[in-house]
PDB file of N, CA and C in Angstrom:
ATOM      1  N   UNK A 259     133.156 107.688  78.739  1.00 41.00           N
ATOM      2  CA  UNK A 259     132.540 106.413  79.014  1.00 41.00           C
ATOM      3  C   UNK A 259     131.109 106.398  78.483  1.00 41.00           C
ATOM      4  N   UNK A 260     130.680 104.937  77.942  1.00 43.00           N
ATOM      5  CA  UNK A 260     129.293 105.112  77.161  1.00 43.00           C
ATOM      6  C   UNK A 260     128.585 104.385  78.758  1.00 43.00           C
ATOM      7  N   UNK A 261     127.443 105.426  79.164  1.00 41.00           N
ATOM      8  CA  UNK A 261     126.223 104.748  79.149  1.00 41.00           C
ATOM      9  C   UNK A 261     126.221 103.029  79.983  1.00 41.00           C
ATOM     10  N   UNK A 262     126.475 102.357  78.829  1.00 47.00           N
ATOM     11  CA  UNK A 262     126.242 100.992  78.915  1.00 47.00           C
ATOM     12  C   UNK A 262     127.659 100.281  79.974  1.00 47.00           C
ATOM     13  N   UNK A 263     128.162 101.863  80.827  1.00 48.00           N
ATOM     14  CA  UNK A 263     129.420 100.988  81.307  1.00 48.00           C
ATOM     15  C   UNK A 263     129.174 101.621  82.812  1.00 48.00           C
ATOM     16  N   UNK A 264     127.874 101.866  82.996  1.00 43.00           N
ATOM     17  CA  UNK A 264     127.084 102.080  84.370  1.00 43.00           C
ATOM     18  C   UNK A 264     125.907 101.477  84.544  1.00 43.00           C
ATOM     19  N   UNK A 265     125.190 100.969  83.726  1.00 45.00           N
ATOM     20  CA  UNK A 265     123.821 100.099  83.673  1.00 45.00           C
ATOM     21  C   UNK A 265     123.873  98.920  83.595  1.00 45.00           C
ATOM     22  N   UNK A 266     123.583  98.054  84.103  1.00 48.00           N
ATOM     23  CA  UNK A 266     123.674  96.875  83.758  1.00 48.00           C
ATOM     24  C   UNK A 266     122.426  96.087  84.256  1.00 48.00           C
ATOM     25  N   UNK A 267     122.313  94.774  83.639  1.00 48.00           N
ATOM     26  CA  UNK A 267     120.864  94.313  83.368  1.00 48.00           C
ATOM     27  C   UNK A 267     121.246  93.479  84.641  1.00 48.00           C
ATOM     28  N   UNK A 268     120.579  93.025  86.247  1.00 45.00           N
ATOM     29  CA  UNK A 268     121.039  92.500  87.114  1.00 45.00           C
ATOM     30  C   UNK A 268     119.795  91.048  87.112  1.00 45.00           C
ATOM     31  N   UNK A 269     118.377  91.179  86.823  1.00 47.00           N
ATOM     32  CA  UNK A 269     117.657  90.212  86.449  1.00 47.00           C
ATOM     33  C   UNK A 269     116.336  90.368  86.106  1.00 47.00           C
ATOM     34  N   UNK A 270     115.817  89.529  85.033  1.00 45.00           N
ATOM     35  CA  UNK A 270     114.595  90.265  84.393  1.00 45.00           C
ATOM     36  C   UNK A 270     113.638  89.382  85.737  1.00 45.00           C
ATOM     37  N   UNK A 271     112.177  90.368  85.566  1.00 47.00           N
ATOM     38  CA  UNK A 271     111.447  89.256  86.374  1.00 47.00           C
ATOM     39  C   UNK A 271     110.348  90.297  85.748  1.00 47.00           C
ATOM     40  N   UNK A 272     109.541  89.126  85.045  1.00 50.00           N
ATOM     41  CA  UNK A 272     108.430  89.683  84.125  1.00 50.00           C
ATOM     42  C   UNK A 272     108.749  90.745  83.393  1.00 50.00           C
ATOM     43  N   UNK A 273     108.095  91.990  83.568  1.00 51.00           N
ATOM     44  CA  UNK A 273     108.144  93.325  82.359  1.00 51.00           C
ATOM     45  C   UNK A 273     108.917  94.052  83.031  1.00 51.00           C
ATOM     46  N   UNK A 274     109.834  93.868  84.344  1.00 49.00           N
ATOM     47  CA  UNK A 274     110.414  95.050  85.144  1.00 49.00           C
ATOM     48  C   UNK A 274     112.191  94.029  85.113  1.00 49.00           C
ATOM     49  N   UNK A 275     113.040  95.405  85.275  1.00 51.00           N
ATOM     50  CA  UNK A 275     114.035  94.789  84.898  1.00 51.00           C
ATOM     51  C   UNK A 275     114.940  95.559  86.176  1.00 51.00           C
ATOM     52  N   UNK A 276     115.932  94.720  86.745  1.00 52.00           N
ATOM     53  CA  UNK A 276     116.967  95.486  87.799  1.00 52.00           C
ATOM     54  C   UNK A 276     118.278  95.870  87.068  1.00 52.00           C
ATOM     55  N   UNK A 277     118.277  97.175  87.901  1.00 53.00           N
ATOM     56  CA  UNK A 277     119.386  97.875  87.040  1.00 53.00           C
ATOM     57  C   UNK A 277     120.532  98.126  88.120  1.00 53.00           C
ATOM     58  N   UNK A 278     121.890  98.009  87.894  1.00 54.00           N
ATOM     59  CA  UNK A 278     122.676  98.823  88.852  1.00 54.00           C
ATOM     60  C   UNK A 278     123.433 100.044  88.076  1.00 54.00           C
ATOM     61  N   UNK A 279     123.798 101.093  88.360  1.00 56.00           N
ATOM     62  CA  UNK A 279     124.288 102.405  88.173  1.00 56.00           C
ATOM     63  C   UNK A 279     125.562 102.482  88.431  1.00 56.00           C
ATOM     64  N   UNK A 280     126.707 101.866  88.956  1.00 62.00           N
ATOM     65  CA  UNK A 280     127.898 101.720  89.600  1.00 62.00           C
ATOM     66  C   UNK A 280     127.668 102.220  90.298  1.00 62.00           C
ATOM     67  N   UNK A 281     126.565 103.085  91.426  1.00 65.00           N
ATOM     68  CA  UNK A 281     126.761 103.496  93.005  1.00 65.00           C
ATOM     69  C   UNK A 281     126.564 103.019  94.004  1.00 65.00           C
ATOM     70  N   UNK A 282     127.215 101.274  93.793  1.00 72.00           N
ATOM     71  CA  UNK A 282     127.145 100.375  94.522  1.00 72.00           C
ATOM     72  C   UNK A 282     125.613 100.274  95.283  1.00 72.00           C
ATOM     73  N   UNK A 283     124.325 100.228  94.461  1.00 75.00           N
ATOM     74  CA  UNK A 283     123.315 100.597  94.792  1.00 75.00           C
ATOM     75  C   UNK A 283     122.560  99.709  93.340  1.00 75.00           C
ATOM     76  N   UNK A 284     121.874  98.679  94.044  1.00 77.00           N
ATOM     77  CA  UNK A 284     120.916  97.651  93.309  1.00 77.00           C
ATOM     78  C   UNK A 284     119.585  98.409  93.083  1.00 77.00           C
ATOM     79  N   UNK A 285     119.110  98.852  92.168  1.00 77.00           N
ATOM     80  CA  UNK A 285     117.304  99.427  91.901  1.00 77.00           C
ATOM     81  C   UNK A 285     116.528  98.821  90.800  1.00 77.00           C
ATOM     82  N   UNK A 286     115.680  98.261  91.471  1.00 78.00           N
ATOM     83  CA  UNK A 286     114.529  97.765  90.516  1.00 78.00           C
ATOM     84  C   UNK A 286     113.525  98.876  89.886  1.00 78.00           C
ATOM     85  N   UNK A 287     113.812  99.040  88.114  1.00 77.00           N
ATOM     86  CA  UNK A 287     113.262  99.812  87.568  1.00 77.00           C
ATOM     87  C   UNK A 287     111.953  98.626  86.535  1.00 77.00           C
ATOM     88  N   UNK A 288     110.817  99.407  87.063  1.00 78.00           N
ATOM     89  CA  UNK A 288     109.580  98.786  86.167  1.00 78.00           C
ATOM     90  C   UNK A 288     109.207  99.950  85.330  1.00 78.00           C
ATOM     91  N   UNK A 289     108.994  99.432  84.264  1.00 76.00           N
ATOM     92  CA  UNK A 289     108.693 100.292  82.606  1.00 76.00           C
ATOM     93  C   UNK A 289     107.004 100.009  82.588  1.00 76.00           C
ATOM     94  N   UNK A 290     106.218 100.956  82.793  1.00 75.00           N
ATOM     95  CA  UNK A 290     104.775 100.405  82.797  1.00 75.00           C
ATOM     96  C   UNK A 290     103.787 100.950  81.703  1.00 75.00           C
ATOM     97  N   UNK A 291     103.544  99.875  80.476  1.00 71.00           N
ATOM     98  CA  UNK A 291     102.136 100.928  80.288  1.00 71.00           C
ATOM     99  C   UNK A 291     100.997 100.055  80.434  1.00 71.00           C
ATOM    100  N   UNK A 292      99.824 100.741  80.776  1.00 64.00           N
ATOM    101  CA  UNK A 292      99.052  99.696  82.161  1.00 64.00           C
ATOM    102  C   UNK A 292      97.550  99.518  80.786  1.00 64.00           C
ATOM    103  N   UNK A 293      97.027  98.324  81.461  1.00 65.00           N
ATOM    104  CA  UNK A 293      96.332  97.701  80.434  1.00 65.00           C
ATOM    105  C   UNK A 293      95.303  99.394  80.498  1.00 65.00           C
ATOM    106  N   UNK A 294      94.314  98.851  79.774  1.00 65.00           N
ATOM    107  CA  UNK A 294      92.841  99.869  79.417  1.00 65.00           C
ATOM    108  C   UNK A 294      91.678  99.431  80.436  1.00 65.00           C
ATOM    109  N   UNK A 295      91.319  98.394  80.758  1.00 75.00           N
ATOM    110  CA  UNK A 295      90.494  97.750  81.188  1.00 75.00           C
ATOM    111  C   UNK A 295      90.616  98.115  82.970  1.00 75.00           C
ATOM    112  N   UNK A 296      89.296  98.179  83.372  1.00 75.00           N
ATOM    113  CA  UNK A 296      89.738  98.679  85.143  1.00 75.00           C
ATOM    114  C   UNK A 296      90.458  97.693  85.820  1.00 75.00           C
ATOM    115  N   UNK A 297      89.308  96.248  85.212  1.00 81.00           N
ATOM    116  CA  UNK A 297      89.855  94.973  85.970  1.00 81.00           C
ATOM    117  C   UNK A 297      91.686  94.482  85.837  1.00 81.00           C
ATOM    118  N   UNK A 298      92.179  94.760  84.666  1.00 77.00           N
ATOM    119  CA  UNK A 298      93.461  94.784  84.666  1.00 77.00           C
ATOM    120  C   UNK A 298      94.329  95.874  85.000  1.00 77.00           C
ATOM    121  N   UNK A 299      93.962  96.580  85.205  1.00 73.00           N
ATOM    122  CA  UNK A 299      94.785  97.620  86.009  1.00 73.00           C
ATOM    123  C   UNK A 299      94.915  97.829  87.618  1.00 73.00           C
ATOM    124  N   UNK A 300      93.661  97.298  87.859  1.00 79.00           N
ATOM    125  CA  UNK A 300      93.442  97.097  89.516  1.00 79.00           C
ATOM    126  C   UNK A 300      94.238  95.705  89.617  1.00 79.00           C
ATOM    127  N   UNK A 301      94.544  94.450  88.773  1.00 80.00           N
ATOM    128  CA  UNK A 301      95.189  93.678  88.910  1.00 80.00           C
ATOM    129  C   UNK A 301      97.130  94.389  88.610  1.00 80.00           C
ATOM    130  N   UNK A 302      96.962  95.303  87.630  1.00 76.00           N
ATOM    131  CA  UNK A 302      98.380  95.725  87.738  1.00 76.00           C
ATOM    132  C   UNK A 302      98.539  96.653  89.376  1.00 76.00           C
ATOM    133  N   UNK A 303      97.824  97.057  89.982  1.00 77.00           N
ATOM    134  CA  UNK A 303      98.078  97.921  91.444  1.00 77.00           C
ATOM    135  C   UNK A 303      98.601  97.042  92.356  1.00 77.00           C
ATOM    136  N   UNK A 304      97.846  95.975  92.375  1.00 81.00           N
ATOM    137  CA  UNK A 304      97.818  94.523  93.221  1.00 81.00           C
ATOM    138  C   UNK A 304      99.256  94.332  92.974  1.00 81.00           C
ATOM    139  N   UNK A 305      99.708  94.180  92.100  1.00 78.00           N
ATOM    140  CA  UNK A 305     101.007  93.079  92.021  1.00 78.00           C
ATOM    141  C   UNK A 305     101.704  94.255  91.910  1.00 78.00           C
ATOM    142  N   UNK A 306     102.009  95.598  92.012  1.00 77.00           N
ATOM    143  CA  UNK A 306     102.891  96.393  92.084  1.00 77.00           C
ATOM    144  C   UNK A 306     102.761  96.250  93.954  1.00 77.00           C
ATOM    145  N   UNK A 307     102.084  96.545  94.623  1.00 78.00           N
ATOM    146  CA  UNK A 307     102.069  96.729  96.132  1.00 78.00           C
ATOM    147  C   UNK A 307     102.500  95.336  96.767  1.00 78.00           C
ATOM    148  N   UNK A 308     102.538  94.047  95.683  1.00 78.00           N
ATOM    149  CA  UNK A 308     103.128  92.690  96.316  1.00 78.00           C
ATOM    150  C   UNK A 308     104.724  93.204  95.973  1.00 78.00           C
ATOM    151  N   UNK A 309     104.689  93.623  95.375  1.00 74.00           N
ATOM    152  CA  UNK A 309     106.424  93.875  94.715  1.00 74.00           C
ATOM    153  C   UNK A 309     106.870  94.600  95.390  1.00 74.00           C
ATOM    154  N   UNK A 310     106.350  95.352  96.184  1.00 72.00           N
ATOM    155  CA  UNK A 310     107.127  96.684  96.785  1.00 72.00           C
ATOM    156  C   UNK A 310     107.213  96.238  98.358  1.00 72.00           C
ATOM    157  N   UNK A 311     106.726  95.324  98.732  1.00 70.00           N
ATOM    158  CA  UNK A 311     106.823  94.609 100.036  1.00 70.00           C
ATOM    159  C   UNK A 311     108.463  93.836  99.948  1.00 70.00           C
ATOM    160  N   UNK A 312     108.640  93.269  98.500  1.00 70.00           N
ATOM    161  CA  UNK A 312     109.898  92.284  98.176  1.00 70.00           C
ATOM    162  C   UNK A 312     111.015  92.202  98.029  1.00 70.00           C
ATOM    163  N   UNK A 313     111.277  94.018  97.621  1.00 73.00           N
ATOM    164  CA  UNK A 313     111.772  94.649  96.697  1.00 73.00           C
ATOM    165  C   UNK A 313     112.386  95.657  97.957  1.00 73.00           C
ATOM    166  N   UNK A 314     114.204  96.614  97.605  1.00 80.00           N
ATOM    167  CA  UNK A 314     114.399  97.472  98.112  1.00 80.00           C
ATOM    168  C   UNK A 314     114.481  98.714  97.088  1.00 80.00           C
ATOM    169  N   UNK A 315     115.224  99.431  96.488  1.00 82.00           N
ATOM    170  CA  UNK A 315     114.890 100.424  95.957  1.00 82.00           C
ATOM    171  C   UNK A 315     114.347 100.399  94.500  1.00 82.00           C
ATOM    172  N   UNK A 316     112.969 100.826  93.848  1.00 83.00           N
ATOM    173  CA  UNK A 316     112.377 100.803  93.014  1.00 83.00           C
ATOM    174  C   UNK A 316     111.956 101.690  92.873  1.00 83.00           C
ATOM    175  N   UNK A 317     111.913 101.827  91.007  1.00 82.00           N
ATOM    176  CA  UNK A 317     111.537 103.152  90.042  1.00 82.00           C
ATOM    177  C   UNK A 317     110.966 102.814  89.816  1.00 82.00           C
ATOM    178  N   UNK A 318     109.647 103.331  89.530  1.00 81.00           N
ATOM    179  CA  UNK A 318     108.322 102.931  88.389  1.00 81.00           C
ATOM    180  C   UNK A 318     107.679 104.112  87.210  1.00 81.00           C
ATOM    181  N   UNK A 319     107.967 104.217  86.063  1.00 80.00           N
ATOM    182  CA  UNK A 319     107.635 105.379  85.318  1.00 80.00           C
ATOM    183  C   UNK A 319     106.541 104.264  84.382  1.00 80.00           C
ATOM    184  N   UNK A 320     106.032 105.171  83.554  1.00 77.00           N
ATOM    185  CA  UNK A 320     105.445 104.739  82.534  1.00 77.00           C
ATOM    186  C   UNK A 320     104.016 105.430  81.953  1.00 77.00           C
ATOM    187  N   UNK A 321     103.072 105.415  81.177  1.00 72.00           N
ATOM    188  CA  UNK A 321     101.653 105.342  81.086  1.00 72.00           C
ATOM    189  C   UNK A 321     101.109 104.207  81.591  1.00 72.00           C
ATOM    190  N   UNK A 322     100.308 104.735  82.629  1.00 65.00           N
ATOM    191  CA  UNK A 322      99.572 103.711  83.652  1.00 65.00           C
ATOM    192  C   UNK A 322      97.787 104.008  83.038  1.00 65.00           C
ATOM    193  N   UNK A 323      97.823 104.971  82.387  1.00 58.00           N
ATOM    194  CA  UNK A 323      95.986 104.656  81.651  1.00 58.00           C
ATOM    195  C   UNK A 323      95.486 105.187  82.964  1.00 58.00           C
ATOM    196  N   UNK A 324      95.299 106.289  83.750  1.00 57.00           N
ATOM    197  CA  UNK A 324      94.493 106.209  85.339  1.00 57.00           C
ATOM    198  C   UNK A 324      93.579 107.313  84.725  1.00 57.00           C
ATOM    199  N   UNK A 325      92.574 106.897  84.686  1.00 55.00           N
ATOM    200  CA  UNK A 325      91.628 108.034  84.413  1.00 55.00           C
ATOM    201  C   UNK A 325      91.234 109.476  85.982  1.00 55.00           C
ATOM    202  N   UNK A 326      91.946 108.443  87.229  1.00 54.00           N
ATOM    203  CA  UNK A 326      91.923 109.229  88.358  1.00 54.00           C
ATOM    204  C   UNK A 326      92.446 110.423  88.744  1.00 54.00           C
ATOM    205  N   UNK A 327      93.441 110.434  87.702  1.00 57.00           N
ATOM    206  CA  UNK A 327      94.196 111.896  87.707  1.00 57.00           C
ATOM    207  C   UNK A 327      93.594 113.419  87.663  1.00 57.00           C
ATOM    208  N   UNK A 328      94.173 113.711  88.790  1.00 63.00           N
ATOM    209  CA  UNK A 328      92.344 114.948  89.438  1.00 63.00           C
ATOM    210  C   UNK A 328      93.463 116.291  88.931  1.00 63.00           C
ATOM    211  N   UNK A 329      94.923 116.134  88.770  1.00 65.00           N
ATOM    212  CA  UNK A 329      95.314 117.563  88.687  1.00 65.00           C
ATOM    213  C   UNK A 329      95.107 118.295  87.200  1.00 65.00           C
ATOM    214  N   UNK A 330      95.991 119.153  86.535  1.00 68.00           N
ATOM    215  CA  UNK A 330      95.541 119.742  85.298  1.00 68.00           C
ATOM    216  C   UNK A 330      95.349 118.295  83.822  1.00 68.00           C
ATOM    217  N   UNK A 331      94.789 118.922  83.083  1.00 73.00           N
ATOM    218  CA  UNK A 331      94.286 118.198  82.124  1.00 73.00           C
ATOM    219  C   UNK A 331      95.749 117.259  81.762  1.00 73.00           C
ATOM    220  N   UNK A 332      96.563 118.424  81.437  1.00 74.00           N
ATOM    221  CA  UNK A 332      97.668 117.819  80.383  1.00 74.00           C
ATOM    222  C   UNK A 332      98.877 118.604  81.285  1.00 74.00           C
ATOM    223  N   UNK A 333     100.123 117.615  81.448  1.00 72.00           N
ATOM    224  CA  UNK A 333     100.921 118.270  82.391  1.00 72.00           C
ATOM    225  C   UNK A 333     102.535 118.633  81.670  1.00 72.00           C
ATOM    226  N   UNK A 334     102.490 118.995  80.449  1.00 76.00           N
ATOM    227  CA  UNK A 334     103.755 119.479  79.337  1.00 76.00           C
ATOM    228  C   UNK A 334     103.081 120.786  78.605  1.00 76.00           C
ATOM    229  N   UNK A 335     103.633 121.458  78.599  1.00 80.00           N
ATOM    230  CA  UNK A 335     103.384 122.498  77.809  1.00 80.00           C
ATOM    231  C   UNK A 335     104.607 122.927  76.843  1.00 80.00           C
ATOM    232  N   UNK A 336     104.693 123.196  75.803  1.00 86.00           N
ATOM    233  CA  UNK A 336     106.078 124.036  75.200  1.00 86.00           C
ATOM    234  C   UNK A 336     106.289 125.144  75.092  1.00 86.00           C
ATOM    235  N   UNK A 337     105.337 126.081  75.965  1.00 90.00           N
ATOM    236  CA  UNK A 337     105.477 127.085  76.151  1.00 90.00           C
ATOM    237  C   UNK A 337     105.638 128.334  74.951  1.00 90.00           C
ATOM    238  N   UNK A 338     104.711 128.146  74.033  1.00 91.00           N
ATOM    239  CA  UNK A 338     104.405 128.716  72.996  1.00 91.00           C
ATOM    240  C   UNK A 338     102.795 128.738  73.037  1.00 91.00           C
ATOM    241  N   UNK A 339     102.324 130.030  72.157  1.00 86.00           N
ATOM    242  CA  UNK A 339     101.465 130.296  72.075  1.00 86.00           C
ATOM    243  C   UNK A 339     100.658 130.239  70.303  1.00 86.00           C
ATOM    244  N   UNK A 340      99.204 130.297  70.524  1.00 84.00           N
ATOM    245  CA  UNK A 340      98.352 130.445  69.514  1.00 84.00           C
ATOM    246  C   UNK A 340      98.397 129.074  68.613  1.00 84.00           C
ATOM    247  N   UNK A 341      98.878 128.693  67.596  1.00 87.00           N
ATOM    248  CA  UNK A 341      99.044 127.868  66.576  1.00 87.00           C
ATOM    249  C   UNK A 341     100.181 126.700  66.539  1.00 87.00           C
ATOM    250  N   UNK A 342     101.438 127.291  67.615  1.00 89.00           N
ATOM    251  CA  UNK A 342     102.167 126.417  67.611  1.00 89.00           C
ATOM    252  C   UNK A 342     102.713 125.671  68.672  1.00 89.00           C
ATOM    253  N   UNK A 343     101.346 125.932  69.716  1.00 88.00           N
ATOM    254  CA  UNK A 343     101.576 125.337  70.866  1.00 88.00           C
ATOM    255  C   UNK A 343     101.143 123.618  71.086  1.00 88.00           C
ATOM    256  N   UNK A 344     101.910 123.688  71.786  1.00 88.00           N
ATOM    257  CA  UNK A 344     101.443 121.990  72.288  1.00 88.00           C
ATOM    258  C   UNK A 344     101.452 121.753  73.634  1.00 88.00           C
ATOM    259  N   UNK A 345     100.376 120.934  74.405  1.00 82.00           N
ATOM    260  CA  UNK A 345      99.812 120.967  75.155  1.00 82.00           C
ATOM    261  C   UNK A 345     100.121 118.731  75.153  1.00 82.00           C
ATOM    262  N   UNK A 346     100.420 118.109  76.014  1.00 78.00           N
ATOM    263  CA  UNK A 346     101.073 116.926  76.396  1.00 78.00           C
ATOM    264  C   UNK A 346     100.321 116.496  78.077  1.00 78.00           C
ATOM    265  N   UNK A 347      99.992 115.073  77.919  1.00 72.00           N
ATOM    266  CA  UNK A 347     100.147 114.469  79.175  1.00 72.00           C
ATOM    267  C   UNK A 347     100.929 113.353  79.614  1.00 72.00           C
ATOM    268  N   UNK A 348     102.021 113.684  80.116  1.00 69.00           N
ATOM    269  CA  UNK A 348     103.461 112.860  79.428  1.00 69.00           C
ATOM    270  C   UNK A 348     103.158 111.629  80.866  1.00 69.00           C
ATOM    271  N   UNK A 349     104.332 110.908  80.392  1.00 71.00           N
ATOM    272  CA  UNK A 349     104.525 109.798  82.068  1.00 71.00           C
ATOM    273  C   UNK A 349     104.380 110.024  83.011  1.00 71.00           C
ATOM    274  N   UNK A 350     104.310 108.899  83.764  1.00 74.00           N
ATOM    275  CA  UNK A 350     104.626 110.018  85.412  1.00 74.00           C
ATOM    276  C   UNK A 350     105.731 108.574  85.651  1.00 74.00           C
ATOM    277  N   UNK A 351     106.760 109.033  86.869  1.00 78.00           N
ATOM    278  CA  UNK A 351     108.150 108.065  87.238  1.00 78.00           C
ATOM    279  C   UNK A 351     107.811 108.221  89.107  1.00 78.00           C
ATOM    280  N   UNK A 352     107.488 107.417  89.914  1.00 79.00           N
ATOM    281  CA  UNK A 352     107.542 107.546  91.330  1.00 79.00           C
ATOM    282  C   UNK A 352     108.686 106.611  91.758  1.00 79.00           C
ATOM    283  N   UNK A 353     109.029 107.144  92.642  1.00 82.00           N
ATOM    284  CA  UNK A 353     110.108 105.840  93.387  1.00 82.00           C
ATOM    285  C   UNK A 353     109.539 105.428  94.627  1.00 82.00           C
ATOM    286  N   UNK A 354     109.964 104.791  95.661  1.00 83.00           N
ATOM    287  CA  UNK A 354     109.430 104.567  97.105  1.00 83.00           C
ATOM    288  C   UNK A 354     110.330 104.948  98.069  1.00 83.00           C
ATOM    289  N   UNK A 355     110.326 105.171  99.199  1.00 83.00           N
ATOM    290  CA  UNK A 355     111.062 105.301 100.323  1.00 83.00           C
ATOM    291  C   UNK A 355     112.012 105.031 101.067  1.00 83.00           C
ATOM    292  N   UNK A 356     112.594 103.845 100.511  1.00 84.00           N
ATOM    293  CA  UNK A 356     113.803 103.135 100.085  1.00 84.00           C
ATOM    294  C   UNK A 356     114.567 103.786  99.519  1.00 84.00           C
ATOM    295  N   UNK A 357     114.370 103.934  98.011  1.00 81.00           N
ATOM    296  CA  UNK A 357     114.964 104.751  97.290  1.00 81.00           C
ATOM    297  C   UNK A 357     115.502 106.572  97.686  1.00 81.00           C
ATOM    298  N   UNK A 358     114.555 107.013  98.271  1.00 82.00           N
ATOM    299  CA  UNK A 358     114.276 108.212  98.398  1.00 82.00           C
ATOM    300  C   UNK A 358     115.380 108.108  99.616  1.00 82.00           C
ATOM    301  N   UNK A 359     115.521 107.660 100.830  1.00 86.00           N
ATOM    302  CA  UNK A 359     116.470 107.673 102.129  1.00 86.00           C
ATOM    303  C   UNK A 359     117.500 107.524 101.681  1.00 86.00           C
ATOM    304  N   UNK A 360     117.724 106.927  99.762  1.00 82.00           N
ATOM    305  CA  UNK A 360     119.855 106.720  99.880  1.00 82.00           C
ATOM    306  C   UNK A 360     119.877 107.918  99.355  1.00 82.00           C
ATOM    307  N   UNK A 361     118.818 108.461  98.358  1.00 79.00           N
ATOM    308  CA  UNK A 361     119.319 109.772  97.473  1.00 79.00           C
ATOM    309  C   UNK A 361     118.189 110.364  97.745  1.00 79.00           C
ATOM    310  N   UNK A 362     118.155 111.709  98.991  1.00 80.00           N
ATOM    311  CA  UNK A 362     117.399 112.370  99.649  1.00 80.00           C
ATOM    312  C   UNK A 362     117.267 113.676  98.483  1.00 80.00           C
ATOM    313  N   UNK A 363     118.085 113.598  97.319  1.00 79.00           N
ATOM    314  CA  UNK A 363     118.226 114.844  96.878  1.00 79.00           C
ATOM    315  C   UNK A 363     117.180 115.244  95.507  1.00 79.00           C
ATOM    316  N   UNK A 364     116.557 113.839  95.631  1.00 71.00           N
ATOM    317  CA  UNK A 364     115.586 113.367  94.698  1.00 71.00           C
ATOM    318  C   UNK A 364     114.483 113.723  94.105  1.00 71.00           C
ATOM    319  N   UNK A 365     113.671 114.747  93.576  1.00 69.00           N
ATOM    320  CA  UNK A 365     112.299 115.283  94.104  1.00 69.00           C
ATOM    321  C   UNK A 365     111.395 115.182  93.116  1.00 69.00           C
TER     322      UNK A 365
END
C-alpha cells in the first residue's frame, strides 16, 4: 500500500493542514517556518496558543527562527570527524497532550 492510502487531506485552514492516518484518529499537523522579525513571531506564538485551545490532537514541526534556544549550538551531528564532519540545527516537531494520552508511546 502507497502512503497516500493512509493520509488524507481532512481541511486546510491557513498554512496548517488536518491529516487522518487510518487510526481512526483526526490530527492537526502545522508545517512552520516562522517569520524573522520578533514582532511576527510573537504574533505566530499568539495564534498557535489560540489554536491549541480549538483544536484536539496537533503536530507542529518546522523552523520556527527562536533565537531562545539555550541547549547545544547545533543539535545533528554525523558523527564523523576532522574534515568530513557536519554539524546541523535541524527542526524541532512538538505535539500537545491530547495527542500524547492516545499514543503514550510517543517521546
Amino acid at each position: 500500500m502507497a502512503i497516500r492510502d493512509f493520509i488524507g487531506l481532512i481541511e486546510p485552514f491557513e498554512d496548517n493542514k488536518g491529516l487522518g492516518w487510518g487510526l481512526g484518529v483526526e490530527i492537526l499537523l502545522s508545517l512552520v517556518y516562522a517569520k524573522c522579525t520578533q514582532g511576527e513571531r510573537l504574533q505566530l506564538w499568539e495564534s498557535m496558543q489560540d489554536l491549541e485551545n480549538l483544536i484536539g490532537q496537533w503536530v507542529v514541526g518546522g523552523d520556527f527562527n527562536d533565537k531562545g534556544f539555550k541547549e547545544r549550538k547545533y543539535t545533528w551531528w554525523n558523527g564523523r570527524t576532522y574534515k568530513e564532519y557536519i554539524f546541523e540545527r535541524l527542526d524541532r516537531v512538538w505535539w500537545n497532550d491530547t495527542l500524547h494520552n492516545i499514543f503514550p508511546v510517543i517521546e
